[in-house]
Amino acid sequence: MTNSDTPRAAPLAGRRVLDLSRVLAGPWCTMILADLGAEVVKVENPNGGDDTRHWGPPYVGGEAAYYLCANRNKQSIAIDLASPEGQAIVRELAARADVVVENYKLGGLDRFGLDYASLAAINPALIYCSISGYGRSSPIAERPGYDYMIQAEGGLMAVTGPVDGEPMKVGVAVVDLYTGMAAAQAILAALIARDRDGLGQHIDMALYDCQLAMMANVGAAYLASGNEPKRYGNGHPAIVPYQTFETRDGRVVIAVGNDRQFAGLCGLMGRPEIAADERFARNSARVENRDALLALLQPLIAERSTEAWLEGLRGAGIPGGEVRGVGAALQAPETRARDMVRTVPHPTAGEVALVGSPLKLSGTPVVEPVAPPLLGQDGDAVLATLGYTAEQIAALRAQGAIG
């Protein structure tokens, strides 16, 4: 019997995740775990819930698109953590959880008895992931951490933006997203370790650390040379030509990765002598003579349409792509072919379109997407799994412990 003939459970089926996070890095992490089949219970403040529910417009069915992007496949329960009854519910959920994810400020959960030490005493096998701006052991651990700030402090803005312009942030909150993905990776590793020895652990994830790691070759270049990296706009510090060019009717990215591809590009332009010029024959020479080369290439590339260039580049085996808008990207044939936009039922909007999971596992695929929950939508069902009766739930709601 082949693998395709045997139904297999989702990778994290049966794992329980208690999500005490909000905004983006934490919810992005727990959404990845939910896509992989974990049961994720999202605990929210009854007074408004996750901040991103209100970060709009646009809104769909009363929910902000920002919130919708990071919370599919979860359950929501609204709990007042300031109330002893609410704290008791969270401790009960943690006692049966495999993972807790939180992104409260330093000491924020300690006063509720919901910190790692307190919950590990109840559940020694618990994996407890804290996400913060600077890390729990940092000398500035108490400072709030937002993606924009970390992009500035971690060096990303210094290398982003026009050559002669001001430093710029990336258009998407990449530090939050990268941290969420790294946190999910750490949690998966901790689950594997726990399966081996039965022990839980604390995971300390910092946006700042992740930003520094994201600098990759740029950070390595500084450590190797001691030279402060520059901004190259849409260009590349170590590869030329590797940037956007204006065509007759738009913009195209041409990403020449080696000298053979550069010779092919010059052939496409009908100017093979450019590739033979000692100033441009090797990539290192092209980097040194960047301005002179680009002054030759830009007028030649502007003579043809974007589509003509894309056809020529593909035929010559040279990486290239059109600079698209977001709508064009989400509606592209390759997006449909990869099932990357999914439409799912929603309790107030009727249905919502969501960007799908990029994880493609042949034997244990991600679960079918379910719309992000309304605030407190699953509270009664979650409490019922803990043994609460309808009368007890009604009493908690009357007390304000739950929303």
Short mmCIF file of C-alpha atoms in Angstrom, two decimals:
data_model
loop_
_atom_site.label_atom_id
_atom_site.label_comp_id
_atom_site.label_asym_id
_atom_site.label_seq_id
_atom_site.Cartn_x
_atom_site.Cartn_y
_atom_site.Cartn_z
CA MET A 1 0.00 0.00 0.00
CA THR A 2 1.40 3.41 -0.93
CA ASN A 3 1.45 6.43 1.34
CA SER A 4 -1.28 8.05 -0.75
CA ASP A 5 -3.61 5.10 -0.03
CA THR A 6 -3.32 5.45 3.74
CA PRO A 7 -5.12 8.35 5.42
CA ARG A 8 -2.82 10.05 7.90
CA ALA A 9 -3.58 12.53 10.63
CA ALA A 10 -2.33 16.11 10.40
CA PRO A 11 1.20 16.43 11.85
CA LEU A 12 0.09 18.10 15.10
CA ALA A 13 -3.27 16.38 15.49
CA GLY A 14 -3.96 15.81 19.18
CA ARG A 15 -1.61 18.59 20.34
CA ARG A 16 -3.17 21.40 22.35
CA VAL A 17 -1.95 24.99 22.18
CA LEU A 18 -3.04 27.73 24.57
CA ASP A 19 -2.59 31.04 22.75
CA LEU A 20 -2.21 34.02 25.10
CA SER A 21 -0.73 36.22 22.37
CA ARG A 22 -2.10 39.03 20.27
CA VAL A 23 -1.24 41.30 17.31
CA LEU A 24 1.06 39.44 14.89
CA ALA A 25 4.21 37.51 15.90
CA GLY A 26 2.44 35.26 18.43
CA PRO A 27 -0.76 34.74 16.42
CA TRP A 28 1.33 34.02 13.29
CA CYS A 29 3.18 31.32 15.24
CA THR A 30 0.01 29.73 16.59
CA MET A 31 -1.69 29.88 13.17
CA ILE A 32 1.16 27.82 11.73
CA LEU A 33 0.63 25.27 14.50
CA ALA A 34 -3.14 25.32 13.86
CA ASP A 35 -2.60 24.78 10.12
CA LEU A 36 -0.55 21.70 11.05
CA GLY A 37 -3.48 20.30 13.00
CA ALA A 38 -2.98 21.52 16.57
CA GLU A 39 -6.04 22.50 18.60
CA VAL A 40 -5.43 26.19 19.30
CA VAL A 41 -7.49 28.03 21.91
CA LYS A 42 -7.01 31.79 21.62
CA VAL A 43 -7.59 33.62 24.92
CA GLU A 44 -8.67 37.24 24.43
CA ASN A 45 -9.62 40.18 26.59
CA PRO A 46 -13.44 40.42 26.73
CA ASN A 47 -13.11 44.17 26.22
CA GLY A 48 -12.33 44.25 22.50
CA GLY A 49 -10.16 41.18 22.10
CA ASP A 50 -7.00 41.06 20.01
CA ASP A 51 -5.89 44.59 19.09
CA THR A 52 -5.82 43.71 15.39
CA ARG A 53 -9.58 43.16 15.36
CA HIS A 54 -9.78 46.97 15.23
CA TRP A 55 -6.86 47.71 12.89
CA GLY A 56 -8.81 48.79 9.84
CA PRO A 57 -10.29 49.50 7.45
CA PRO A 58 -10.79 47.33 5.56
CA TYR A 59 -13.25 45.22 7.51
CA VAL A 60 -15.10 42.10 6.40
CA GLY A 61 -18.22 41.19 8.33
CA GLY A 62 -17.10 43.51 11.12
CA GLU A 63 -13.63 41.93 11.38
CA ALA A 64 -10.46 43.74 10.30
CA ALA A 65 -8.53 42.17 7.45
CA TYR A 66 -5.42 42.47 9.66
CA TYR A 67 -6.97 40.14 12.25
CA LEU A 68 -8.20 37.74 9.59
CA CYS A 69 -4.69 37.26 8.17
CA ALA A 70 -3.25 35.61 11.29
CA ASN A 71 -6.00 33.71 13.12
CA ARG A 72 -7.52 30.98 10.98
CA ASN A 73 -8.14 27.50 12.40
CA LYS A 74 -8.41 28.68 16.02
CA GLN A 75 -11.02 28.80 18.75
CA SER A 76 -11.63 32.00 20.71
CA ILE A 77 -12.56 32.33 24.36
CA ALA A 78 -12.84 35.74 26.05
CA ILE A 79 -11.41 35.64 29.59
CA ASP A 80 -10.72 38.44 32.05
CA LEU A 81 -7.25 37.55 33.33
CA ALA A 82 -7.60 40.07 36.16
CA SER A 83 -10.34 37.95 37.75
CA PRO A 84 -9.43 34.94 39.93
CA GLU A 85 -12.05 32.87 38.14
CA GLY A 86 -10.55 33.77 34.76
CA GLN A 87 -7.07 32.89 35.97
CA ALA A 88 -8.36 29.54 37.19
CA ILE A 89 -9.77 28.77 33.74
CA VAL A 90 -6.44 29.56 32.09
CA ARG A 91 -4.61 27.33 34.57
CA GLU A 92 -7.02 24.51 33.77
CA LEU A 93 -6.40 25.00 30.05
CA ALA A 94 -2.64 25.06 30.64
CA ALA A 95 -2.80 21.87 32.68
CA ARG A 96 -4.04 19.99 29.61
CA ALA A 97 -2.04 21.91 27.03
CA ASP A 98 1.14 20.86 25.26
CA VAL A 99 2.15 24.43 24.42
CA VAL A 100 1.51 27.94 25.73
CA VAL A 101 2.42 30.96 23.59
CA GLU A 102 2.39 34.45 25.13
CA ASN A 103 3.71 37.90 24.26
CA TYR A 104 2.92 39.93 27.37
CA LYS A 105 5.40 42.51 28.61
CA LEU A 106 7.98 41.40 31.17
CA GLY A 107 6.20 40.31 34.35
CA GLY A 108 2.78 40.86 32.78
CA LEU A 109 1.57 37.32 33.51
CA ASP A 110 3.47 36.82 36.76
CA ARG A 111 0.95 38.83 38.76
CA PHE A 112 -1.79 36.49 37.54
CA GLY A 113 0.17 33.34 38.37
CA LEU A 114 0.34 32.48 34.66
CA ASP A 115 4.11 32.74 34.16
CA TYR A 116 6.23 29.77 33.11
CA ALA A 117 7.29 28.74 36.61
CA SER A 118 3.70 28.76 37.88
CA LEU A 119 2.27 26.80 34.97
CA ALA A 120 5.19 24.36 34.78
CA ALA A 121 4.49 23.49 38.41
CA ILE A 122 1.02 22.38 37.27
CA ASN A 123 2.18 20.77 34.02
CA PRO A 124 5.91 19.87 34.03
CA ALA A 125 5.73 18.73 30.40
CA LEU A 126 4.52 22.14 29.24
CA ILE A 127 6.35 23.95 26.46
CA TYR A 128 6.00 27.68 27.20
CA CYS A 129 7.00 30.12 24.47
CA SER A 130 7.47 33.79 25.38
CA ILE A 131 7.72 36.30 22.52
CA SER A 132 8.95 39.80 23.31
CA GLY A 133 10.75 42.71 21.75
CA TYR A 134 14.18 42.16 23.26
CA GLY A 135 14.11 38.84 25.12
CA ARG A 136 13.54 38.03 28.79
CA SER A 137 17.26 38.19 29.66
CA SER A 138 17.96 41.48 27.86
CA PRO A 139 19.04 44.54 29.87
CA ILE A 140 16.11 46.33 28.17
CA ALA A 141 13.66 43.44 28.55
CA GLU A 142 10.99 45.71 29.99
CA ARG A 143 10.70 47.81 26.83
CA PRO A 144 7.77 47.16 24.48
CA GLY A 145 8.81 45.81 21.10
CA TYR A 146 7.06 46.68 17.86
CA ASP A 147 8.11 45.55 14.40
CA TYR A 148 8.76 49.10 13.17
CA MET A 149 11.05 49.88 16.10
CA ILE A 150 12.98 46.65 15.68
CA GLN A 151 13.44 47.21 11.95
CA ALA A 152 15.02 50.55 12.90
CA GLU A 153 17.17 49.31 15.77
CA GLY A 154 18.20 46.03 14.16
CA GLY A 155 19.71 47.58 11.02
CA LEU A 156 17.08 46.59 8.46
CA MET A 157 15.93 50.14 7.73
CA ALA A 158 19.53 51.25 7.23
CA VAL A 159 19.83 49.00 4.17
CA THR A 160 16.28 49.51 2.85
CA GLY A 161 15.15 52.40 0.66
CA PRO A 162 16.52 54.56 -2.17
CA VAL A 163 20.27 54.97 -2.50
CA ASP A 164 20.10 58.69 -1.78
CA GLY A 165 16.88 58.68 0.23
CA GLU A 166 15.97 58.12 3.84
CA PRO A 167 16.02 54.70 5.54
CA MET A 168 12.75 52.82 5.03
CA LYS A 169 10.85 50.04 6.71
CA VAL A 170 9.75 47.02 4.70
CA GLY A 171 6.12 47.26 3.57
CA VAL A 172 5.10 44.16 5.54
CA ALA A 173 5.87 43.53 9.24
CA VAL A 174 8.63 41.08 8.35
CA VAL A 175 10.22 41.00 11.82
CA ASP A 176 6.95 39.91 13.41
CA LEU A 177 6.40 37.30 10.71
CA TYR A 178 9.95 35.97 10.85
CA THR A 179 9.76 35.78 14.65
CA GLY A 180 6.45 33.92 14.44
CA MET A 181 7.93 31.39 12.05
CA ALA A 182 11.07 30.98 14.17
CA ALA A 183 8.91 30.52 17.29
CA ALA A 184 6.92 27.79 15.54
CA GLN A 185 10.19 26.11 14.56
CA ALA A 186 11.43 26.25 18.16
CA ILE A 187 8.14 24.82 19.45
CA LEU A 188 8.27 21.94 16.98
CA ALA A 189 11.84 21.19 18.11
CA ALA A 190 10.75 21.31 21.76
CA LEU A 191 7.88 18.89 21.03
CA ILE A 192 10.33 16.46 19.41
CA ALA A 193 12.63 16.76 22.45
CA ARG A 194 9.73 16.22 24.83
CA ASP A 195 8.60 13.14 22.91
CA ARG A 196 12.09 11.81 23.59
CA ASP A 197 12.49 12.63 27.28
CA GLY A 198 9.09 13.82 28.54
CA LEU A 199 10.39 17.21 29.65
CA GLY A 200 8.90 20.61 28.87
CA GLN A 201 10.89 23.84 28.63
CA HIS A 202 10.75 27.61 28.30
CA ILE A 203 11.38 29.20 24.89
CA ASP A 204 12.52 32.83 24.90
CA MET A 205 11.97 34.44 21.49
CA ALA A 206 12.97 38.07 20.82
CA LEU A 207 12.03 40.16 17.80
CA TYR A 208 15.41 41.86 18.12
CA ASP A 209 17.33 38.58 17.93
CA CYS A 210 15.31 37.49 14.92
CA GLN A 211 15.92 40.81 13.18
CA LEU A 212 19.68 40.41 13.64
CA ALA A 213 19.50 36.85 12.28
CA MET A 214 17.48 38.11 9.30
CA MET A 215 20.37 40.33 8.24
CA ALA A 216 22.04 37.17 6.93
CA ASN A 217 24.65 38.05 4.28
CA VAL A 218 24.43 41.77 5.11
CA GLY A 219 25.31 41.14 8.74
CA ALA A 220 28.01 38.67 7.74
CA ALA A 221 29.51 41.23 5.36
CA TYR A 222 29.82 43.77 8.17
CA LEU A 223 31.42 41.22 10.51
CA ALA A 224 33.88 40.25 7.78
CA SER A 225 34.82 43.75 6.66
CA GLY A 226 33.89 46.21 9.38
CA ASN A 227 32.31 48.39 6.69
CA GLU A 228 28.83 49.79 7.22
CA PRO A 229 26.50 48.40 4.51
CA LYS A 230 24.89 50.89 2.14
CA ARG A 231 21.40 51.17 0.70
CA TYR A 232 21.10 50.02 -2.91
CA GLY A 233 17.39 50.63 -3.49
CA ASN A 234 16.21 47.79 -5.70
CA GLY A 235 19.78 46.82 -6.49
CA HIS A 236 22.09 44.30 -4.84
CA PRO A 237 25.35 45.12 -3.05
CA ALA A 238 27.26 42.15 -4.47
CA ILE A 239 25.55 41.20 -7.77
CA VAL A 240 25.06 43.37 -10.89
CA PRO A 241 22.69 43.60 -12.71
CA TYR A 242 20.23 42.40 -10.08
CA GLN A 243 17.45 44.97 -9.83
CA THR A 244 14.38 46.56 -11.38
CA PHE A 245 14.48 48.22 -14.79
CA GLU A 246 11.92 50.38 -16.54
CA THR A 247 10.55 48.83 -19.71
CA ARG A 248 8.50 50.53 -22.39
CA ASP A 249 5.29 49.93 -20.43
CA GLY A 250 6.20 48.96 -16.87
CA ARG A 251 8.95 47.53 -14.71
CA VAL A 252 10.77 44.23 -14.75
CA VAL A 253 13.21 42.60 -12.36
CA ILE A 254 16.29 41.14 -13.99
CA ALA A 255 18.34 38.98 -11.64
CA VAL A 256 21.58 37.98 -13.35
CA GLY A 257 23.26 35.41 -11.11
CA ASN A 258 26.44 34.63 -13.05
CA ASP A 259 28.62 35.68 -15.97
CA ARG A 260 26.98 33.25 -18.39
CA GLN A 261 23.58 34.77 -17.72
CA PHE A 262 25.02 38.25 -18.21
CA ALA A 263 26.39 37.27 -21.61
CA GLY A 264 22.93 35.92 -22.46
CA LEU A 265 21.32 39.20 -21.44
CA CYS A 266 23.71 41.18 -23.63
CA GLY A 267 22.89 38.83 -26.49
CA LEU A 268 19.16 39.47 -25.98
CA MET A 269 19.83 43.20 -26.24
CA GLY A 270 21.85 42.71 -29.40
CA ARG A 271 24.94 44.08 -27.66
CA PRO A 272 27.28 41.10 -27.05
CA GLU A 273 30.26 43.45 -26.92
CA ILE A 274 29.10 44.72 -23.51
CA ALA A 275 29.70 41.27 -22.01
CA ALA A 276 33.15 41.20 -23.58
CA ASP A 277 34.17 44.56 -22.10
CA GLU A 278 36.70 43.93 -19.32
CA ARG A 279 34.78 46.40 -17.12
CA PHE A 280 31.74 44.12 -17.21
CA ALA A 281 32.93 40.59 -18.11
CA ARG A 282 33.04 39.36 -14.49
CA ASN A 283 30.57 40.05 -11.71
CA SER A 284 33.21 41.57 -9.45
CA ALA A 285 34.07 44.03 -12.24
CA ARG A 286 30.39 44.80 -12.80
CA VAL A 287 29.99 45.62 -9.10
CA GLU A 288 32.96 48.00 -9.33
CA ASN A 289 31.59 49.62 -12.47
CA ARG A 290 27.90 49.50 -11.52
CA ASP A 291 26.98 53.04 -12.59
CA ALA A 292 28.66 52.81 -15.99
CA LEU A 293 26.98 49.49 -16.75
CA LEU A 294 23.51 50.58 -15.67
CA ALA A 295 23.81 53.70 -17.82
CA LEU A 296 24.24 51.38 -20.81
CA LEU A 297 21.56 48.84 -19.88
CA GLN A 298 18.61 51.04 -18.87
CA PRO A 299 18.04 52.72 -22.29
CA LEU A 300 18.28 49.36 -24.05
CA ILE A 301 15.78 47.68 -21.71
CA ALA A 302 13.37 50.62 -22.03
CA GLU A 303 13.05 49.96 -25.77
CA ARG A 304 10.85 46.85 -25.31
CA SER A 305 7.68 45.93 -23.44
CA THR A 306 7.64 44.04 -20.18
CA GLU A 307 6.08 41.00 -21.84
CA ALA A 308 8.73 40.97 -24.57
CA TRP A 309 11.46 41.03 -21.97
CA LEU A 310 9.87 38.29 -19.88
CA GLU A 311 9.53 36.06 -22.92
CA GLY A 312 13.13 36.69 -23.92
CA LEU A 313 14.52 36.19 -20.43
CA ARG A 314 12.67 32.92 -19.96
CA GLY A 315 13.86 31.66 -23.30
CA ALA A 316 17.46 32.48 -22.41
CA GLY A 317 17.24 30.96 -18.92
CA ILE A 318 17.78 34.31 -17.20
CA PRO A 319 15.77 34.96 -13.99
CA GLY A 320 13.28 37.78 -14.44
CA GLY A 321 9.82 38.83 -13.36
CA GLU A 322 7.23 41.54 -13.72
CA VAL A 323 6.77 43.98 -10.85
CA ARG A 324 3.13 43.26 -9.96
CA GLY A 325 0.61 44.86 -7.68
CA VAL A 326 -0.79 42.83 -4.79
CA GLY A 327 -4.05 42.19 -6.63
CA ALA A 328 -2.28 40.90 -9.72
CA ALA A 329 -0.17 38.58 -7.58
CA LEU A 330 -3.18 37.16 -5.71
CA GLN A 331 -5.09 36.63 -8.97
CA ALA A 332 -2.21 35.12 -10.94
CA PRO A 333 -2.60 31.65 -12.50
CA GLU A 334 0.28 30.29 -10.43
CA THR A 335 -1.46 31.51 -7.26
CA ARG A 336 -4.58 29.57 -8.22
CA ALA A 337 -2.56 26.52 -9.17
CA ARG A 338 -0.93 26.45 -5.74
CA ASP A 339 -4.29 26.90 -3.96
CA MET A 340 -2.95 29.98 -2.17
CA VAL A 341 -6.25 31.87 -1.91
CA ARG A 342 -9.06 30.04 -0.13
CA THR A 343 -12.67 31.15 0.39
CA VAL A 344 -14.27 29.88 3.61
CA PRO A 345 -17.61 30.37 5.39
CA HIS A 346 -17.74 33.15 7.99
CA PRO A 347 -20.46 33.72 10.63
CA THR A 348 -20.98 37.43 9.92
CA ALA A 349 -19.54 37.99 6.43
CA GLY A 350 -21.07 34.93 4.79
CA GLU A 351 -17.66 34.03 3.44
CA VAL A 352 -14.14 35.47 3.48
CA ALA A 353 -11.14 35.01 1.22
CA LEU A 354 -7.91 34.10 3.01
CA VAL A 355 -4.35 33.61 1.86
CA GLY A 356 -3.66 29.92 2.30
CA SER A 357 -0.85 28.07 4.06
CA PRO A 358 2.40 27.74 2.10
CA LEU A 359 3.15 24.39 3.77
CA LYS A 360 2.69 21.60 1.22
CA LEU A 361 3.10 18.14 2.76
CA SER A 362 2.21 15.21 0.52
CA GLY A 363 1.36 12.67 3.21
CA THR A 364 0.12 14.85 6.07
CA PRO A 365 -1.26 18.04 4.51
CA VAL A 366 -2.31 21.04 6.52
CA VAL A 367 -5.91 21.10 7.69
CA GLU A 368 -8.66 22.69 5.63
CA PRO A 369 -8.88 26.37 6.59
CA VAL A 370 -11.57 27.59 8.99
CA ALA A 371 -12.34 31.30 9.29
CA PRO A 372 -10.78 33.20 12.20
CA PRO A 373 -13.24 33.13 15.11
CA LEU A 374 -15.38 35.97 16.39
CA LEU A 375 -14.43 37.24 19.83
CA GLY A 376 -15.39 34.60 22.39
CA GLN A 377 -17.11 32.51 19.73
CA ASP A 378 -16.05 29.17 21.21
CA GLY A 379 -16.08 30.02 24.91
CA ASP A 380 -18.92 27.71 25.91
CA ALA A 381 -17.50 24.80 23.91
CA VAL A 382 -14.01 25.24 25.37
CA LEU A 383 -15.34 25.42 28.93
CA ALA A 384 -17.47 22.35 28.33
CA THR A 385 -14.33 20.36 27.52
CA LEU A 386 -13.07 21.31 31.00
CA GLY A 387 -16.28 19.96 32.58
CA TYR A 388 -18.09 23.24 33.19
CA THR A 389 -21.86 23.01 33.17
CA ALA A 390 -24.15 25.47 31.40
CA GLU A 391 -25.10 26.91 34.80
CA GLN A 392 -21.46 27.42 35.79
CA ILE A 393 -20.69 29.06 32.46
CA ALA A 394 -23.66 31.41 32.87
CA ALA A 395 -22.45 32.33 36.36
CA LEU A 396 -18.93 33.09 35.08
CA ARG A 397 -20.37 35.28 32.39
CA ALA A 398 -22.55 37.12 34.91
CA GLN A 399 -19.47 37.74 37.07
CA GLY A 400 -17.57 39.14 34.07
CA ALA A 401 -14.88 36.45 34.24
CA ILE A 402 -15.66 35.48 30.66
CA GLY A 403 -17.10 37.40 27.75
#
